[in-house]
Coordinates of C-alpha atoms (C1' of nucleotides) in Angstrom, one line a residue:
Chain A
M1382 CA 35.5 19.7 -29.9
S1383 CA 32.2 19.6 -31.6
P1384 CA 29.7 18.1 -29.2
Y1385 CA 27.1 17.1 -31.8
D1386 CA 29.0 16.0 -34.9
P1387 CA 26.7 13.4 -36.4
S1388 CA 29.3 12.1 -38.8
A1389 CA 31.9 10.8 -36.4
F1390 CA 30.7 8.8 -33.4
P1391 CA 31.6 5.4 -32.1
P1392 CA 28.9 2.8 -32.8
F1393 CA 27.2 1.2 -29.8
A1394 CA 24.8 -1.7 -29.5
V1395 CA 21.9 -0.9 -27.1
T1396 CA 20.1 -3.6 -25.2
V1397 CA 17.4 -3.7 -22.6
D1398 CA 17.9 -6.1 -19.7
L1399 CA 15.0 -6.9 -17.3
V1400 CA 14.9 -7.3 -13.6
V1401 CA 11.6 -9.1 -13.2
L1402 CA 10.6 -9.6 -9.6
T1403 CA 7.7 -11.4 -8.0
V1404 CA 6.9 -12.8 -4.6
R1405 CA 6.4 -16.6 -4.3
R1406 CA 6.2 -18.7 -1.2
H1407 CA 7.2 -15.8 1.1
S1408 CA 10.3 -14.8 -0.8
L1409 CA 11.3 -12.2 -3.3
C1410 CA 12.2 -14.0 -6.6
A1411 CA 13.8 -12.9 -9.8
L1412 CA 13.4 -14.3 -13.3
A1413 CA 16.6 -15.7 -15.0
V1414 CA 17.1 -17.4 -18.3
R1415 CA 19.9 -19.8 -19.2
R1416 CA 22.3 -18.6 -21.9
G1417 CA 22.5 -20.8 -24.9
E1418 CA 25.6 -19.3 -26.4
A1419 CA 28.9 -17.8 -25.7
P1420 CA 30.0 -15.8 -23.8
F1421 CA 28.8 -17.2 -20.4
Q1422 CA 27.2 -20.1 -22.2
G1423 CA 25.1 -22.2 -19.8
R1424 CA 25.2 -19.5 -17.2
W1425 CA 22.1 -17.8 -15.9
A1426 CA 21.4 -14.2 -17.0
L1427 CA 18.7 -11.6 -16.9
P1428 CA 16.3 -11.7 -19.8
G1429 CA 16.9 -9.0 -22.4
G1430 CA 17.8 -8.2 -26.0
F1431 CA 18.6 -5.6 -28.5
V1432 CA 16.6 -2.5 -29.0
R1433 CA 15.3 -2.4 -32.5
A1434 CA 16.0 0.5 -34.9
D1435 CA 12.5 2.0 -34.7
E1436 CA 11.7 1.2 -31.1
D1437 CA 11.6 3.3 -28.0
L1438 CA 13.4 2.0 -24.9
A1439 CA 10.2 1.4 -23.0
M1440 CA 8.7 -0.4 -26.0
A1441 CA 11.7 -2.7 -26.2
A1442 CA 11.5 -3.5 -22.5
A1443 CA 7.7 -4.2 -22.8
R1444 CA 8.3 -6.4 -25.8
E1445 CA 11.0 -8.4 -24.0
L1446 CA 8.8 -8.8 -20.9
E1447 CA 6.0 -10.1 -23.0
E1448 CA 8.2 -12.5 -24.9
E1449 CA 9.7 -13.9 -21.6
T1450 CA 6.6 -14.0 -19.4
G1451 CA 3.5 -13.3 -21.3
L1452 CA 2.9 -10.3 -19.1
S1453 CA 1.7 -7.0 -20.6
A1454 CA 3.3 -3.9 -19.1
H1455 CA 1.6 -0.8 -18.0
D1456 CA 3.3 2.6 -17.4
P1457 CA 3.9 3.8 -13.8
G1458 CA 1.6 6.8 -14.4
T1459 CA -1.5 5.0 -15.6
P1460 CA -3.5 2.5 -13.6
A1461 CA -3.4 -1.1 -14.9
P1462 CA -5.6 -1.2 -18.1
D1463 CA -5.5 -5.0 -18.0
P1464 CA -5.5 -6.0 -14.3
G1465 CA -5.5 -9.6 -15.2
N1466 CA -1.9 -10.0 -16.3
G1467 CA -0.3 -6.6 -16.3
A1468 CA 3.0 -5.8 -14.6
H1469 CA 4.6 -2.6 -13.4
L1470 CA 7.5 -1.6 -15.6
E1471 CA 9.9 1.2 -15.1
Q1472 CA 13.4 2.2 -16.3
L1473 CA 16.0 1.3 -13.7
A1474 CA 19.5 2.5 -14.8
T1475 CA 21.9 2.2 -17.7
Y1476 CA 25.1 0.2 -17.6
G1477 CA 27.9 1.0 -20.1
D1478 CA 31.2 -0.2 -18.9
P1479 CA 33.4 -0.6 -22.0
K1480 CA 34.3 -4.2 -21.0
R1481 CA 30.9 -5.4 -19.7
D1482 CA 30.4 -7.5 -22.8
P1483 CA 33.7 -9.1 -24.1
R1484 CA 32.5 -9.1 -27.7
M1485 CA 31.7 -5.4 -28.4
R1486 CA 30.6 -2.2 -26.9
V1487 CA 27.1 -2.7 -25.5
V1488 CA 25.1 -0.2 -23.4
S1489 CA 22.3 -1.8 -21.5
V1490 CA 19.3 0.1 -20.3
A1491 CA 18.0 -2.0 -17.5
H1492 CA 14.3 -2.0 -16.6
L1493 CA 12.5 -3.1 -13.4
A1494 CA 9.3 -5.2 -13.7
L1495 CA 7.2 -6.2 -10.8
A1496 CA 4.6 -8.9 -11.3
P1497 CA 2.2 -10.9 -9.2
D1498 CA 3.0 -14.6 -8.7
L1499 CA 2.1 -16.1 -12.1
P1500 CA -0.4 -19.0 -12.1
A1501 CA 0.9 -20.1 -15.4
P1502 CA 4.7 -20.9 -15.1
K1503 CA 6.3 -19.1 -18.0
A1504 CA 4.8 -18.7 -21.4
G1505 CA 8.0 -19.7 -23.3
G1506 CA 7.9 -17.9 -26.6
D1507 CA 11.4 -19.2 -26.9
A1508 CA 12.2 -22.8 -25.9
H1509 CA 15.1 -21.8 -23.7
S1510 CA 15.0 -22.6 -20.0
A1511 CA 14.0 -20.0 -17.5
R1512 CA 13.4 -20.0 -13.8
W1513 CA 12.2 -18.0 -10.8
A1514 CA 14.6 -18.1 -7.9
P1515 CA 15.0 -16.1 -4.6
V1516 CA 17.1 -13.1 -5.3
E1517 CA 19.6 -14.3 -2.7
T1518 CA 20.4 -17.3 -5.0
F1519 CA 21.9 -14.8 -7.4
L1520 CA 23.2 -12.1 -5.1
E1521 CA 24.9 -14.5 -2.6
P1522 CA 25.6 -17.5 -4.8
E1523 CA 27.0 -20.6 -3.0
D1524 CA 27.6 -22.3 -6.3
E1525 CA 28.7 -20.8 -9.6
E1526 CA 26.6 -23.4 -11.4
T1527 CA 23.2 -22.3 -10.0
G1528 CA 23.9 -18.7 -9.1
A1529 CA 26.5 -16.2 -10.4
L1530 CA 24.8 -14.3 -13.2
A1531 CA 26.5 -13.6 -16.5
F1532 CA 28.0 -10.2 -17.4
D1533 CA 27.3 -7.5 -14.8
H1534 CA 23.8 -8.8 -14.2
A1535 CA 24.4 -9.4 -10.5
Q1536 CA 24.9 -5.7 -10.1
I1537 CA 21.9 -4.9 -12.2
L1538 CA 19.8 -7.3 -10.1
A1539 CA 21.1 -5.8 -6.9
D1540 CA 20.2 -2.3 -8.0
G1541 CA 16.7 -3.5 -9.1
V1542 CA 16.1 -5.2 -5.7
E1543 CA 17.3 -2.1 -3.9
R1544 CA 15.0 0.1 -6.0
A1545 CA 12.0 -2.2 -5.2
R1546 CA 12.8 -2.3 -1.5
S1547 CA 13.0 1.4 -1.2
K1548 CA 10.1 2.3 -3.5
I1549 CA 7.5 0.3 -1.7
E1550 CA 8.2 2.5 1.3
Y1551 CA 6.8 5.6 -0.2
S1552 CA 4.6 4.4 -3.1
S1553 CA 1.8 2.0 -3.6
L1554 CA 4.0 -0.2 -5.7
A1555 CA 3.7 -3.2 -3.5
T1556 CA 0.3 -3.8 -5.0
A1557 CA 2.0 -4.6 -8.2
F1558 CA 3.1 -7.9 -6.6
C1559 CA -0.5 -8.7 -5.7
P1560 CA -3.4 -10.2 -7.8
P1561 CA -6.1 -7.7 -8.9
E1562 CA -8.0 -8.4 -5.7
F1563 CA -6.1 -9.0 -2.5
T1564 CA -6.4 -8.9 1.3
V1565 CA -4.5 -6.7 3.7
G1566 CA -2.7 -9.8 5.0
E1567 CA -1.6 -10.7 1.5
L1568 CA -0.2 -7.2 1.0
R1569 CA 1.6 -7.4 4.3
R1570 CA 3.2 -10.7 3.3
V1571 CA 4.5 -8.9 0.2
Y1572 CA 6.2 -6.2 2.4
E1573 CA 7.6 -8.9 4.6
A1574 CA 9.0 -10.9 1.7
V1575 CA 10.5 -7.9 0.0
W1576 CA 12.0 -6.4 3.1
G1577 CA 12.7 -9.7 4.8
V1578 CA 11.2 -8.6 8.1
A1579 CA 8.1 -9.3 10.2
L1580 CA 5.5 -6.6 10.5
D1581 CA 2.9 -6.2 13.2
P1582 CA -0.4 -7.3 11.4
R1583 CA -2.5 -5.0 13.5
N1584 CA -0.6 -1.8 13.0
F1585 CA -0.1 -2.7 9.3
H1586 CA -3.8 -3.1 8.9
R1587 CA -4.6 0.3 10.4
K1588 CA -1.8 2.0 8.4
V1589 CA -2.8 0.8 4.9
T1590 CA -6.5 1.1 5.4
G1591 CA -6.1 4.5 6.9
T1592 CA -4.0 5.9 4.0
P1593 CA -6.5 7.6 1.7
G1594 CA -6.4 6.3 -1.9
F1595 CA -4.1 3.3 -1.2
L1596 CA -6.8 0.6 -1.0
V1597 CA -10.4 0.5 -2.1
P1598 CA -12.6 -2.3 -0.8
T1599 CA -14.3 -4.4 -3.4
G1600 CA -17.0 -5.6 -1.0
G1601 CA -16.0 -9.2 -1.3
T1602 CA -14.3 -11.4 1.2
T1603 CA -12.1 -14.5 1.0
T1604 CA -10.9 -17.2 3.3
R1605 CA -8.1 -18.4 1.0
Q1606 CA -5.6 -17.7 3.7
G1607 CA -7.6 -19.6 6.4
G1608 CA -9.0 -18.0 9.5
R1609 CA -11.6 -15.3 9.6
P1610 CA -12.8 -14.0 6.2
A1611 CA -10.8 -11.0 5.1
Q1612 CA -12.0 -8.1 3.1
L1613 CA -10.8 -7.9 -0.5
F1614 CA -9.3 -4.7 -1.9
R1615 CA -8.1 -3.3 -5.2
A1616 CA -5.2 -0.8 -5.5
G1617 CA -6.5 2.7 -5.2
G1618 CA -5.5 5.7 -7.3
A1619 CA -2.8 7.0 -4.9
T1620 CA 0.7 6.3 -6.1
L1621 CA 2.6 8.2 -3.4
L1622 CA 2.1 7.3 0.2
N1623 CA 2.2 10.1 2.7
P1624 CA 3.2 9.3 5.4
P1625 CA 5.3 6.4 4.0
M1626 CA 5.4 2.9 5.2
L1627 CA 8.3 2.6 7.6
R1628 CA 10.8 -0.2 7.1
P1629 CA 12.0 -1.5 10.5
E1630 CA 15.6 -0.9 11.3
V1631 CA 18.2 -3.7 11.5
Chain B
M1446 CA 15.1 -15.0 -31.9
S1447 CA 18.7 -14.8 -30.8
P1448 CA 18.9 -12.3 -28.0
Y1449 CA 22.6 -11.8 -28.2
D1450 CA 23.6 -12.1 -31.8
P1451 CA 26.6 -9.7 -32.0
S1452 CA 26.7 -9.6 -35.7
A1453 CA 23.4 -8.1 -36.5
F1454 CA 22.4 -5.1 -34.3
P1455 CA 21.2 -1.6 -35.2
P1456 CA 24.0 1.0 -34.5
F1457 CA 23.3 3.7 -32.0
A1458 CA 25.1 6.9 -31.0
V1459 CA 25.3 7.2 -27.3
T1460 CA 25.7 10.6 -25.6
V1461 CA 25.7 12.0 -22.1
D1462 CA 23.6 15.1 -21.3
L1463 CA 24.1 17.0 -18.1
V1464 CA 21.5 18.6 -15.8
V1465 CA 23.9 20.9 -13.8
L1466 CA 22.1 22.6 -10.9
T1467 CA 23.2 25.2 -8.5
V1468 CA 21.6 27.7 -6.2
R1469 CA 22.2 31.4 -6.9
R1470 CA 20.5 34.4 -5.5
H1471 CA 17.8 32.3 -3.8
S1472 CA 16.8 30.3 -6.8
L1473 CA 17.5 26.9 -8.3
C1474 CA 19.5 27.5 -11.5
A1475 CA 20.5 25.2 -14.4
L1476 CA 23.4 25.4 -16.8
A1477 CA 22.5 25.7 -20.5
V1478 CA 24.7 26.2 -23.6
R1479 CA 23.8 27.8 -26.8
R1480 CA 23.9 25.4 -29.8
G1481 CA 26.1 26.6 -32.6
E1482 CA 24.9 24.2 -35.3
A1483 CA 21.8 22.6 -36.7
P1484 CA 19.4 21.2 -35.6
F1485 CA 18.1 23.7 -33.1
Q1486 CA 20.9 26.1 -34.0
G1487 CA 20.9 29.1 -31.7
R1488 CA 18.7 27.4 -29.2
W1489 CA 19.7 26.6 -25.6
A1490 CA 20.4 23.0 -24.7
L1491 CA 21.8 21.0 -21.9
P1492 CA 25.6 20.5 -22.1
G1493 CA 26.6 17.1 -23.3
G1494 CA 28.4 15.1 -25.9
F1495 CA 29.3 11.7 -27.3
V1496 CA 30.6 8.9 -25.2
R1497 CA 34.0 7.8 -26.4
A1498 CA 34.7 4.3 -27.5
D1499 CA 36.8 3.4 -24.5
E1500 CA 35.0 5.4 -21.9
D1501 CA 32.6 4.5 -19.1
L1502 CA 29.3 6.4 -18.9
A1503 CA 30.3 8.0 -15.6
M1504 CA 33.7 9.0 -17.0
A1505 CA 32.1 10.6 -20.0
A1506 CA 29.7 12.6 -17.8
A1507 CA 32.6 13.7 -15.5
R1508 CA 34.6 14.7 -18.5
E1509 CA 31.8 16.8 -20.0
L1510 CA 31.2 18.4 -16.6
E1511 CA 34.8 19.4 -16.3
E1512 CA 34.9 20.7 -19.8
E1513 CA 31.8 22.9 -19.3
T1514 CA 32.3 24.1 -15.7
G1515 CA 35.8 23.3 -14.5
L1516 CA 34.2 21.2 -11.8
S1517 CA 35.7 17.9 -10.8
A1518 CA 33.1 15.2 -10.0
H1519 CA 33.0 12.9 -7.1
D1520 CA 31.0 9.7 -6.8
P1521 CA 27.9 9.6 -4.6
G1522 CA 29.5 7.0 -2.4
T1523 CA 32.8 8.7 -1.6
P1524 CA 33.1 11.9 0.3
A1525 CA 34.4 14.9 -1.7
P1526 CA 38.1 14.3 -2.2
D1527 CA 38.5 17.9 -3.4
P1528 CA 36.1 19.9 -1.4
G1529 CA 37.2 23.1 -3.2
N1530 CA 35.5 22.6 -6.5
G1531 CA 33.9 19.2 -6.5
A1532 CA 30.4 18.5 -7.6
H1533 CA 28.0 15.7 -6.9
L1534 CA 27.4 13.6 -10.0
E1535 CA 25.0 10.7 -10.5
Q1536 CA 23.2 9.0 -13.4
L1537 CA 19.7 10.3 -13.9
A1538 CA 17.9 8.4 -16.7
T1539 CA 18.2 7.4 -20.3
Y1540 CA 16.3 8.8 -23.2
G1541 CA 16.0 6.9 -26.4
D1542 CA 13.0 7.9 -28.4
P1543 CA 13.8 7.0 -32.0
K1544 CA 12.8 10.6 -33.1
R1545 CA 14.5 12.5 -30.3
D1546 CA 17.3 13.6 -32.6
P1547 CA 16.2 14.2 -36.2
R1548 CA 19.6 13.2 -37.7
M1549 CA 20.0 9.7 -36.4
R1550 CA 19.3 7.3 -33.6
V1551 CA 20.8 8.8 -30.4
V1552 CA 20.4 7.4 -27.0
S1553 CA 21.3 9.9 -24.3
V1554 CA 22.3 8.8 -20.8
A1555 CA 21.4 11.9 -18.7
H1556 CA 23.3 12.7 -15.5
L1557 CA 22.5 15.0 -12.7
A1558 CA 25.2 17.3 -11.2
L1559 CA 24.8 19.5 -8.1
A1560 CA 27.4 22.2 -7.5
P1561 CA 27.9 25.1 -5.2
D1562 CA 27.5 28.6 -6.6
L1563 CA 30.6 29.1 -8.6
P1564 CA 32.7 32.1 -7.8
A1565 CA 34.4 31.9 -11.2
P1566 CA 31.6 32.1 -13.9
K1567 CA 32.4 29.3 -16.2
A1568 CA 35.8 28.1 -17.3
G1569 CA 35.0 28.0 -21.0
G1570 CA 37.2 25.3 -22.5
D1571 CA 35.0 26.0 -25.5
A1572 CA 34.3 29.5 -26.6
H1573 CA 30.5 28.9 -27.0
S1574 CA 28.2 30.8 -24.8
A1575 CA 26.7 29.3 -21.7
R1576 CA 24.5 30.6 -18.9
W1577 CA 22.9 29.9 -15.6
A1578 CA 19.2 30.6 -15.4
P1579 CA 16.5 29.7 -13.0
V1580 CA 15.0 26.4 -13.9
E1581 CA 11.6 28.0 -14.5
T1582 CA 13.1 29.9 -17.4
F1583 CA 13.4 26.6 -19.2
L1584 CA 10.5 24.7 -17.8
E1585 CA 7.9 27.4 -18.3
P1586 CA 9.4 29.4 -21.1
E1587 CA 7.5 32.7 -21.8
D1588 CA 9.6 33.2 -24.9
E1589 CA 11.1 30.6 -27.4
E1590 CA 14.2 32.7 -27.8
T1591 CA 15.3 32.7 -24.1
G1592 CA 13.7 29.4 -23.0
A1593 CA 12.5 26.3 -24.8
L1594 CA 15.4 23.9 -24.7
A1595 CA 16.4 21.9 -27.8
F1596 CA 15.6 18.2 -28.3
D1597 CA 13.8 16.6 -25.3
H1598 CA 16.1 18.5 -22.9
A1599 CA 13.1 20.2 -21.2
Q1600 CA 11.9 16.8 -20.1
I1601 CA 15.4 15.8 -19.0
L1602 CA 15.8 19.0 -17.0
A1603 CA 12.3 18.5 -15.4
D1604 CA 13.3 14.9 -14.4
G1605 CA 16.6 16.2 -13.0
V1606 CA 14.9 18.9 -11.0
E1607 CA 12.4 16.5 -9.6
R1608 CA 15.2 14.1 -8.6
A1609 CA 17.0 16.8 -6.8
R1610 CA 13.9 18.0 -5.1
S1611 CA 13.0 14.6 -3.8
K1612 CA 16.5 13.5 -3.0
I1613 CA 17.3 16.3 -0.6
E1614 CA 14.4 15.1 1.5
Y1615 CA 16.0 11.9 2.6
S1616 CA 19.7 12.4 1.9
S1617 CA 22.4 14.9 2.8
L1618 CA 22.6 15.9 -0.9
A1619 CA 21.7 19.5 -0.2
T1620 CA 25.2 20.1 1.1
A1621 CA 26.4 19.6 -2.4
F1622 CA 25.0 23.0 -3.2
C1623 CA 26.9 24.6 -0.3
P1624 CA 30.6 25.7 -0.1
P1625 CA 32.9 23.4 1.9
E1626 CA 32.1 25.3 5.1
F1627 CA 28.6 26.7 5.5
T1628 CA 26.1 27.8 8.2
V1629 CA 22.8 26.3 9.1
G1630 CA 21.1 29.3 7.6
E1631 CA 22.9 28.9 4.3
L1632 CA 21.8 25.2 4.2
R1633 CA 18.2 26.3 4.9
R1634 CA 18.2 28.7 2.1
V1635 CA 19.3 25.9 -0.2
Y1636 CA 16.3 23.9 0.8
E1637 CA 14.1 26.9 0.4
A1638 CA 15.4 27.7 -3.1
V1639 CA 15.2 24.1 -4.3
W1640 CA 11.7 23.5 -2.9
G1641 CA 10.4 27.0 -3.4
V1642 CA 9.0 27.2 0.1
A1643 CA 9.8 29.0 3.4
L1644 CA 11.0 26.9 6.3
D1645 CA 10.9 27.7 10.0
P1646 CA 14.5 28.7 10.8
R1647 CA 14.2 27.5 14.4
N1648 CA 12.8 24.1 13.7
F1649 CA 15.2 23.6 10.8
H1650 CA 18.1 24.4 13.0
R1651 CA 17.1 21.8 15.6
K1652 CA 16.4 19.2 12.9
V1653 CA 19.7 19.4 11.0
T1654 CA 21.9 19.8 14.1
G1655 CA 20.1 17.0 15.8
T1656 CA 20.5 14.5 12.9
P1657 CA 23.7 12.4 13.7
G1658 CA 26.3 12.6 11.0
F1659 CA 24.6 15.2 8.9
L1660 CA 26.7 18.2 10.0
V1661 CA 30.0 18.5 11.9
P1662 CA 31.0 21.8 13.4
T1663 CA 34.3 23.2 12.3
G1664 CA 34.7 25.4 15.3
G1665 CA 34.7 28.6 13.2
T1666 CA 32.0 31.2 12.9
T1667 CA 31.0 33.7 10.3
T1668 CA 28.9 36.8 10.0
R1669 CA 28.8 36.8 6.2
Q1670 CA 25.0 36.7 6.3
G1671 CA 24.8 39.6 8.8
G1672 CA 23.3 39.3 12.3
R1673 CA 24.7 37.2 15.1
P1674 CA 27.7 35.1 14.2
A1675 CA 26.7 31.6 13.0
Q1676 CA 28.6 28.4 13.5
L1677 CA 30.3 26.9 10.5
F1678 CA 29.8 23.3 9.6
R1679 CA 31.1 20.7 7.1
A1680 CA 29.0 17.9 5.6
G1681 CA 29.2 14.8 7.9
G1682 CA 29.6 11.3 6.7
A1683 CA 25.9 10.5 6.8
T1684 CA 24.3 10.2 3.3
L1685 CA 20.8 9.0 4.3
L1686 CA 18.8 11.1 6.7
N1687 CA 16.5 9.3 9.1
P1688 CA 14.1 10.7 9.8
P1689 CA 14.0 12.7 6.5
M1690 CA 13.5 16.4 6.1
L1691 CA 9.9 17.0 5.5
R1692 CA 8.9 19.1 2.5
P1693 CA 5.9 21.2 3.3
E1694 CA 2.7 20.4 1.4
V1695 CA 1.2 22.7 -1.2
Chain C
dT1367 C1' 19.7 51.7 19.9
dC1368 C1' 17.9 49.1 16.2
dA1369 C1' 17.6 45.6 12.7
dA1370 C1' 18.9 41.1 11.4
dA1371 C1' 20.0 36.6 11.8
dA1372 C1' 21.3 32.7 15.3
dG1373 C1' 19.8 29.8 18.5
dT1374 C1' 16.8 27.8 22.8
dG1375 C1' 12.5 26.5 25.3
dT1376 C1' 7.8 25.1 25.5
dT1377 C1' 3.6 23.2 24.1
dA1378 C1' -0.2 20.9 21.4
dA1379 C1' -1.1 18.0 17.7
dT1380 C1' 0.2 14.1 15.1
dA1381 C1' 2.0 9.6 14.1
dG1382 C1' 4.3 5.2 15.3
dT1383 C1' 4.9 1.0 18.7
dA1384 C1' 3.5 -2.5 21.5
dC1385 C1' 0.1 -5.2 23.0
dA1386 C1' -4.5 -6.8 25.0
dC1387 C1' -8.4 -8.3 23.2
dC1388 C1' -12.4 -9.8 20.3
dC1389 C1' -14.3 -11.9 15.7
dA1390 C1' -15.5 -15.4 12.1
dT1391 C1' -14.3 -19.1 9.8
dG1392 C1' -12.6 -24.3 8.7
dA1393 C1' -11.2 -28.6 10.6
Chain D
dT1003 C1' -13.7 -26.9 20.5
dC1004 C1' -9.6 -25.2 18.8
dA1005 C1' -6.3 -23.2 15.7
dT1006 C1' -5.8 -19.5 12.4
dG1007 C1' -5.7 -15.4 10.6
dG1008 C1' -8.7 -10.8 10.6
dG1009 C1' -9.7 -6.7 12.8
dT1010 C1' -10.4 -2.9 16.9
dG1011 C1' -9.0 -0.4 21.1
dT1012 C1' -5.7 1.9 23.9
dA1013 C1' -1.8 3.5 26.4
dC1014 C1' 2.9 5.1 25.6
dT1015 C1' 6.4 7.3 23.0
dA1016 C1' 8.6 10.0 19.4
dT1017 C1' 8.4 13.5 16.1
dT1018 C1' 6.6 17.7 14.2
dA1019 C1' 4.7 22.4 14.0
dA1020 C1' 4.0 26.8 15.9
dC1021 C1' 5.7 30.4 18.1
dA1022 C1' 7.6 33.2 22.4
dC1023 C1' 11.9 34.5 23.7
dT1024 C1' 17.0 35.4 24.2
dT1025 C1' 21.7 36.2 22.0
dT1026 C1' 25.3 38.5 19.3
dT1027 C1' 26.8 41.0 15.9
dG1028 C1' 27.0 45.4 12.3
dA1029 C1' 25.2 49.8 11.2

DNA sequence: TCAAAAGTGTTAATAGTACACCCATGA
DNA sequence: TCATGGGTGTACTATTAACACTTTTGA
């Protein structure tokens, strides 16, 4: 066989699908859009679309993210250039089962985006309906109507959630769910929402403030959570946490 | 825009490329094949090929692996069904820069395979030349002739090596580099080769034998490494190590 | 008898856990 | 004044790192 014969190859469509996660009201939420056409018409799905002919995969994902949410994306490597409305974006995995789309052979390169809770709902470039809902709504749907994502999107979402849950253990990625300036308590509530556990506020405080490069104080304080004023922090330069945050068992 | 219009989409070729790693003579080695045709004719490249029209991505990767090495693949989830010549195989990442192949738009879904040192060299289904070489040969090539992989394969290899290096920290994946039965010392030399560090044999022994489910003794012993006879072990059922192996700094 | 690798014991330093306790604000 | 989170101190435990020491083989 000739492994690189350019003349004879089966044609594929390539799409990007997005797992967009945020933390709202103490729970981890994902963005879903309602499908306007067959197949799976009327069902909820992950946002996504075709990769264009001249476009890199990361570019396509960033474009789709911007179209759906108004968020600009920044690469994992570089710190947020636009802290106001930037989101973390990284490639997740690729899904290529021959039967995953009933119409044709589609390979989808899924991406994972993590965003702070958006003050503006969704900047709808398109007029289609979209919503944030707790990930359990889609992963353990009680009702086909409100849950049960189209295609293999439930699997993609599950993989994205798992990636987020494990990656905040050993990286500073949890700050991607926070506004540009945030308190230690707000960061702790992100961990609690993503992991679905309760953490000791005292030990958490010592841990994150004691990890060099994780948080840098801005000098300001806030009382937006009530109680004693809390120091405000920005995300520091460190991306890898050593030692990691420990996710409680059970 | 219509995100799922099946009639108008740019056609892509989809390939799988393989980062196949093994440990030989105390160093981490990768499999490369020599390209017989343009572009990059005569240069070394990662093994790979087109995904067929009716084939899943994992199937395509397993097929290419078998064609190149004679190794059967087993999924990360399931324990090796054929401990004799099975390899660990998992998806790595997808590379889709529009210019990564000068001929046409090719999206490559890279996979990572980890195999024990093969007694038989390579079962060449094809007659093309192939070789194992230390990963540094390709990642820091002193000479274009012997190193310098084709396309973006140096980046793919670097990503695969990084994945392997980090994953043996918190999983039992290092056993994929070992024969079906192995000693603690052999497992330690795998860690040392992959990380490029020296580990304390005494603490390593306590650590791996004390982690439940990591290793199960077979009852046999061997003196194939010289010195006092060492117990033989098989890989246990555990896939996640908690607490993880710690990679020394620097 | 010696070298080489396997394996055990011990100890000091480090890091995590569980809580008692105080602080600064708004209502 | 009280409730609410923010933040510090401290004792206890678990894990790691360093290394002395014994065991069992082949040469």
